PDB file of C-alpha atoms in Angstrom:
ATOM      1  CA  UNK A   1      36.353   9.485 -38.837  1.00  0.00           C
ATOM      2  CA  UNK A   2      37.220   5.816 -38.260  1.00  0.00           C
ATOM      3  CA  UNK A   3      37.496   3.050 -40.805  1.00  0.00           C
ATOM      4  CA  UNK A   4      34.178   1.771 -39.571  1.00  0.00           C
ATOM      5  CA  UNK A   5      32.360   4.811 -40.620  1.00  0.00           C
ATOM      6  CA  UNK A   6      33.281   4.263 -44.333  1.00  0.00           C
ATOM      7  CA  UNK A   7      32.868   0.473 -44.411  1.00  0.00           C
ATOM      8  CA  UNK A   8      30.695  -0.767 -47.232  1.00  0.00           C
ATOM      9  CA  UNK A   9      30.413  -3.853 -49.327  1.00  0.00           C
ATOM     10  CA  UNK A  10      28.099  -5.108 -52.119  1.00  0.00           C
ATOM     11  CA  UNK A  11      25.817  -6.478 -49.461  1.00  0.00           C
ATOM     12  CA  UNK A  12      25.513  -3.459 -47.227  1.00  0.00           C
ATOM     13  CA  UNK A  13      27.140  -1.167 -44.633  1.00  0.00           C
ATOM     14  CA  UNK A  14      27.559  -0.798 -40.911  1.00  0.00           C
ATOM     15  CA  UNK A  15      25.977   1.858 -38.814  1.00  0.00           C
ATOM     16  CA  UNK A  16      26.794   3.059 -35.225  1.00  0.00           C
ATOM     17  CA  UNK A  17      24.334   1.965 -32.663  1.00  0.00           C
ATOM     18  CA  UNK A  18      23.781   1.576 -28.892  1.00  0.00           C
ATOM     19  CA  UNK A  19      23.126  -2.026 -27.901  1.00  0.00           C
ATOM     20  CA  UNK A  20      21.065  -2.223 -24.695  1.00  0.00           C
ATOM     21  CA  UNK A  21      20.831  -5.646 -22.789  1.00  0.00           C
ATOM     22  CA  UNK A  22      18.266  -5.852 -19.896  1.00  0.00           C
ATOM     23  CA  UNK A  23      17.916  -8.618 -17.384  1.00  0.00           C
ATOM     24  CA  UNK A  24      14.326  -8.943 -16.564  1.00  0.00           C
ATOM     25  CA  UNK A  25      11.667 -11.544 -15.332  1.00  0.00           C
ATOM     26  CA  UNK A  26      10.413 -13.580 -18.139  1.00  0.00           C
ATOM     27  CA  UNK A  27       6.813 -12.325 -17.800  1.00  0.00           C
ATOM     28  CA  UNK A  28       7.937  -8.578 -18.038  1.00  0.00           C
ATOM     29  CA  UNK A  29       9.958  -8.704 -21.265  1.00  0.00           C
ATOM     30  CA  UNK A  30       7.015  -7.854 -23.465  1.00  0.00           C
ATOM     31  CA  UNK A  31       6.096  -4.914 -21.173  1.00  0.00           C
ATOM     32  CA  UNK A  32       9.595  -3.589 -21.121  1.00  0.00           C
ATOM     33  CA  UNK A  33       9.650  -3.828 -24.920  1.00  0.00           C
ATOM     34  CA  UNK A  34       6.317  -1.949 -25.152  1.00  0.00           C
ATOM     35  CA  UNK A  35       7.861   0.966 -23.038  1.00  0.00           C
ATOM     36  CA  UNK A  36      10.999   1.107 -25.130  1.00  0.00           C
ATOM     37  CA  UNK A  37       8.744   0.952 -28.361  1.00  0.00           C
ATOM     38  CA  UNK A  38       6.789   3.947 -27.026  1.00  0.00           C
ATOM     39  CA  UNK A  39       9.863   6.250 -27.265  1.00  0.00           C
ATOM     40  CA  UNK A  40      11.714   4.497 -30.110  1.00  0.00           C
ATOM     41  CA  UNK A  41      10.582   2.497 -33.177  1.00  0.00           C
ATOM     42  CA  UNK A  42      13.523  -0.058 -32.950  1.00  0.00           C
ATOM     43  CA  UNK A  43      13.928   0.137 -36.620  1.00  0.00           C
ATOM     44  CA  UNK A  44      16.082  -2.257 -38.582  1.00  0.00           C
ATOM     45  CA  UNK A  45      15.773  -1.732 -42.428  1.00  0.00           C
ATOM     46  CA  UNK A  46      12.040  -1.848 -43.178  1.00  0.00           C
ATOM     47  CA  UNK A  47      11.208  -3.528 -39.930  1.00  0.00           C
ATOM     48  CA  UNK A  48      10.157  -2.094 -36.567  1.00  0.00           C
ATOM     49  CA  UNK A  49      10.079  -3.355 -32.982  1.00  0.00           C
ATOM     50  CA  UNK A  50      13.235  -5.343 -33.405  1.00  0.00           C
ATOM     51  CA  UNK A  51      14.402  -7.276 -30.238  1.00  0.00           C
ATOM     52  CA  UNK A  52      15.771 -10.484 -29.026  1.00  0.00           C
ATOM     53  CA  UNK A  53      14.587 -12.100 -25.784  1.00  0.00           C
ATOM     54  CA  UNK A  54      16.845 -14.933 -24.760  1.00  0.00           C
ATOM     55  CA  UNK A  55      15.748 -18.412 -23.388  1.00  0.00           C
ATOM     56  CA  UNK A  56      15.090 -18.309 -19.644  1.00  0.00           C
ATOM     57  CA  UNK A  57      18.099 -18.584 -17.393  1.00  0.00           C
ATOM     58  CA  UNK A  58      18.684 -17.600 -13.869  1.00  0.00           C
ATOM     59  CA  UNK A  59      19.736 -14.332 -12.060  1.00  0.00           C
ATOM     60  CA  UNK A  60      21.447 -14.358  -8.604  1.00  0.00           C
ATOM     61  CA  UNK A  61      21.939 -11.815  -6.070  1.00  0.00           C
ATOM     62  CA  UNK A  62      22.422 -11.206  -2.247  1.00  0.00           C
ATOM     63  CA  UNK A  63      20.103  -8.543  -1.160  1.00  0.00           C
ATOM     64  CA  UNK A  64      21.347  -6.719   2.007  1.00  0.00           C
ATOM     65  CA  UNK A  65      19.366  -5.197   4.949  1.00  0.00           C
ATOM     66  CA  UNK A  66      18.673  -1.906   3.192  1.00  0.00           C
ATOM     67  CA  UNK A  67      17.160  -3.203   0.050  1.00  0.00           C
ATOM     68  CA  UNK A  68      13.607  -3.058  -0.787  1.00  0.00           C
ATOM     69  CA  UNK A  69      13.518  -6.986  -0.792  1.00  0.00           C
ATOM     70  CA  UNK A  70      14.053  -6.763   2.957  1.00  0.00           C
ATOM     71  CA  UNK A  71      11.628  -3.788   3.550  1.00  0.00           C
ATOM     72  CA  UNK A  72       8.709  -5.330   1.636  1.00  0.00           C
ATOM     73  CA  UNK A  73       9.245  -9.131   2.325  1.00  0.00           C
ATOM     74  CA  UNK A  74       8.943 -10.114   5.881  1.00  0.00           C
ATOM     75  CA  UNK A  75      10.156 -13.723   5.053  1.00  0.00           C
ATOM     76  CA  UNK A  76      13.413 -12.469   3.699  1.00  0.00           C
ATOM     77  CA  UNK A  77      16.689 -13.428   5.259  1.00  0.00           C
ATOM     78  CA  UNK A  78      19.462 -10.887   4.832  1.00  0.00           C
ATOM     79  CA  UNK A  79      22.547 -11.872   3.202  1.00  0.00           C
ATOM     80  CA  UNK A  80      21.259 -15.057   1.649  1.00  0.00           C
ATOM     81  CA  UNK A  81      21.811 -15.536  -1.998  1.00  0.00           C
ATOM     82  CA  UNK A  82      18.528 -15.591  -4.068  1.00  0.00           C
ATOM     83  CA  UNK A  83      18.020 -17.044  -7.341  1.00  0.00           C
ATOM     84  CA  UNK A  84      15.233 -15.960  -9.787  1.00  0.00           C
ATOM     85  CA  UNK A  85      14.156 -16.844 -13.307  1.00  0.00           C
ATOM     86  CA  UNK A  86      15.512 -14.234 -15.735  1.00  0.00           C
ATOM     87  CA  UNK A  87      15.650 -13.453 -19.537  1.00  0.00           C
ATOM     88  CA  UNK A  88      17.861 -10.871 -21.380  1.00  0.00           C
ATOM     89  CA  UNK A  89      16.106  -8.466 -23.506  1.00  0.00           C
ATOM     90  CA  UNK A  90      18.367  -7.033 -26.238  1.00  0.00           C
ATOM     91  CA  UNK A  91      17.682  -3.994 -28.468  1.00  0.00           C
ATOM     92  CA  UNK A  92      19.721  -1.621 -30.550  1.00  0.00           C
ATOM     93  CA  UNK A  93      19.102   1.936 -31.799  1.00  0.00           C
ATOM     94  CA  UNK A  94      20.627   4.906 -33.232  1.00  0.00           C
ATOM     95  CA  UNK A  95      23.710   6.023 -31.294  1.00  0.00           C
ATOM     96  CA  UNK A  96      22.204   9.169 -30.019  1.00  0.00           C
ATOM     97  CA  UNK A  97      22.769  10.045 -26.283  1.00  0.00           C
ATOM     98  CA  UNK A  98      19.313  12.179 -26.281  1.00  0.00           C
ATOM     99  CA  UNK A  99      17.577   8.925 -27.420  1.00  0.00           C
ATOM    100  CA  UNK A 100      19.545   6.711 -24.928  1.00  0.00           C
ATOM    101  CA  UNK A 101      18.377   8.960 -22.079  1.00  0.00           C
ATOM    102  CA  UNK A 102      14.659   8.631 -23.166  1.00  0.00           C
ATOM    103  CA  UNK A 103      14.928   4.898 -23.518  1.00  0.00           C
ATOM    104  CA  UNK A 104      16.627   4.473 -20.098  1.00  0.00           C
ATOM    105  CA  UNK A 105      14.048   6.568 -18.475  1.00  0.00           C
ATOM    106  CA  UNK A 106      11.361   4.292 -20.016  1.00  0.00           C
ATOM    107  CA  UNK A 107      13.143   1.089 -18.901  1.00  0.00           C
ATOM    108  CA  UNK A 108      13.870   2.391 -15.452  1.00  0.00           C
ATOM    109  CA  UNK A 109      10.164   3.387 -14.952  1.00  0.00           C
ATOM    110  CA  UNK A 110       8.777   0.150 -16.401  1.00  0.00           C
ATOM    111  CA  UNK A 111      11.232  -2.323 -14.820  1.00  0.00           C
ATOM    112  CA  UNK A 112      10.194  -4.299 -11.786  1.00  0.00           C
ATOM    113  CA  UNK A 113      13.559  -3.866  -9.846  1.00  0.00           C
ATOM    114  CA  UNK A 114      14.790  -0.845  -8.150  1.00  0.00           C
ATOM    115  CA  UNK A 115      18.308  -1.583  -9.475  1.00  0.00           C
ATOM    116  CA  UNK A 116      17.843  -3.355 -12.781  1.00  0.00           C
ATOM    117  CA  UNK A 117      20.958  -4.924 -14.565  1.00  0.00           C
ATOM    118  CA  UNK A 118      21.204  -2.873 -17.832  1.00  0.00           C
ATOM    119  CA  UNK A 119      24.325  -2.894 -20.163  1.00  0.00           C
ATOM    120  CA  UNK A 120      24.749  -0.233 -22.909  1.00  0.00           C
ATOM    121  CA  UNK A 121      27.478  -0.793 -25.609  1.00  0.00           C
ATOM    122  CA  UNK A 122      28.629   1.318 -28.507  1.00  0.00           C
ATOM    123  CA  UNK A 123      28.504  -1.184 -31.241  1.00  0.00           C
ATOM    124  CA  UNK A 124      28.309  -1.339 -35.029  1.00  0.00           C
ATOM    125  CA  UNK A 125      25.205  -3.007 -36.661  1.00  0.00           C
ATOM    126  CA  UNK A 126      24.860  -4.324 -40.262  1.00  0.00           C
ATOM    127  CA  UNK A 127      22.264  -2.868 -42.657  1.00  0.00           C
ATOM    128  CA  UNK A 128      21.830  -4.812 -45.849  1.00  0.00           C
ATOM    129  CA  UNK A 129      21.287  -3.450 -49.306  1.00  0.00           C
ATOM    130  CA  UNK A 130      17.598  -4.136 -49.167  1.00  0.00           C
ATOM    131  CA  UNK A 131      16.187  -5.667 -52.334  1.00  0.00           C
ATOM    132  CA  UNK A 132      12.831  -7.473 -51.807  1.00  0.00           C
ATOM    133  CA  UNK A 133      13.121  -9.352 -55.114  1.00  0.00           C
ATOM    134  CA  UNK A 134      16.550 -10.905 -54.223  1.00  0.00           C
ATOM    135  CA  UNK A 135      17.113 -14.109 -55.894  1.00  0.00           C
ATOM    136  CA  UNK A 136      19.688 -15.385 -53.497  1.00  0.00           C
ATOM    137  CA  UNK A 137      18.857 -19.002 -52.977  1.00  0.00           C
ATOM    138  CA  UNK A 138      19.451 -18.667 -49.246  1.00  0.00           C
ATOM    139  CA  UNK A 139      16.719 -16.087 -48.510  1.00  0.00           C
ATOM    140  CA  UNK A 140      13.638 -17.777 -46.917  1.00  0.00           C
ATOM    141  CA  UNK A 141      11.425 -16.716 -49.940  1.00  0.00           C
ATOM    142  CA  UNK A 142      13.664 -18.645 -52.243  1.00  0.00           C
ATOM    143  CA  UNK A 143      14.692 -21.693 -50.117  1.00  0.00           C
ATOM    144  CA  UNK A 144      11.396 -23.557 -50.026  1.00  0.00           C
ATOM    145  CA  UNK A 145      11.002 -23.405 -46.275  1.00  0.00           C
ATOM    146  CA  UNK A 146       9.215 -20.107 -45.907  1.00  0.00           C
ATOM    147  CA  UNK A 147       9.363 -18.046 -42.733  1.00  0.00           C
ATOM    148  CA  UNK A 148      10.072 -19.908 -39.329  1.00  0.00           C
ATOM    149  CA  UNK A 149       7.132 -20.794 -37.293  1.00  0.00           C
ATOM    150  CA  UNK A 150       6.044 -17.977 -34.935  1.00  0.00           C
ATOM    151  CA  UNK A 151       6.302 -18.366 -31.089  1.00  0.00           C
ATOM    152  CA  UNK A 152       4.925 -15.994 -28.377  1.00  0.00           C
ATOM    153  CA  UNK A 153       7.270 -14.678 -25.711  1.00  0.00           C
ATOM    154  CA  UNK A 154       5.726 -17.215 -23.416  1.00  0.00           C
ATOM    155  CA  UNK A 155       6.715 -20.056 -25.595  1.00  0.00           C
ATOM    156  CA  UNK A 156      10.245 -18.694 -25.995  1.00  0.00           C
ATOM    157  CA  UNK A 157      10.743 -18.853 -22.195  1.00  0.00           C
ATOM    158  CA  UNK A 158      10.482 -22.694 -21.977  1.00  0.00           C
TER     159      UNK A 158
END
């Protein structure tokens, strides 16, 4: 048992998780999240379906002659670098290899690429000592600002 296994503080503890980061087209992030959620609730405390989708960036690659890009796109020129819009979908879940296998299968089935870029890391995630009546002045229900304004995944990509 490592020192991380026994870490605690007044405010909470750390739990072992897998952290998965998936590069995807901006318009597919929600669909991939749906596929993951179908096999794992993505629970953090009392909340489900926890994920982060980054702002839109770019993904580059040089597809070769034997890729599906060449097979299915007559206008494709082999060995040219291509740049496409991309976001990163980030989720974490219990560090369980069986669950990881189910999530990987769901992602690989739902992803638009034949070789998606997926990173999986073993990490530790915080879990707060949940107290819904917490009087900490920095909590949103105590700071006078309330919850942040909501956005859709479409708006977060701009």
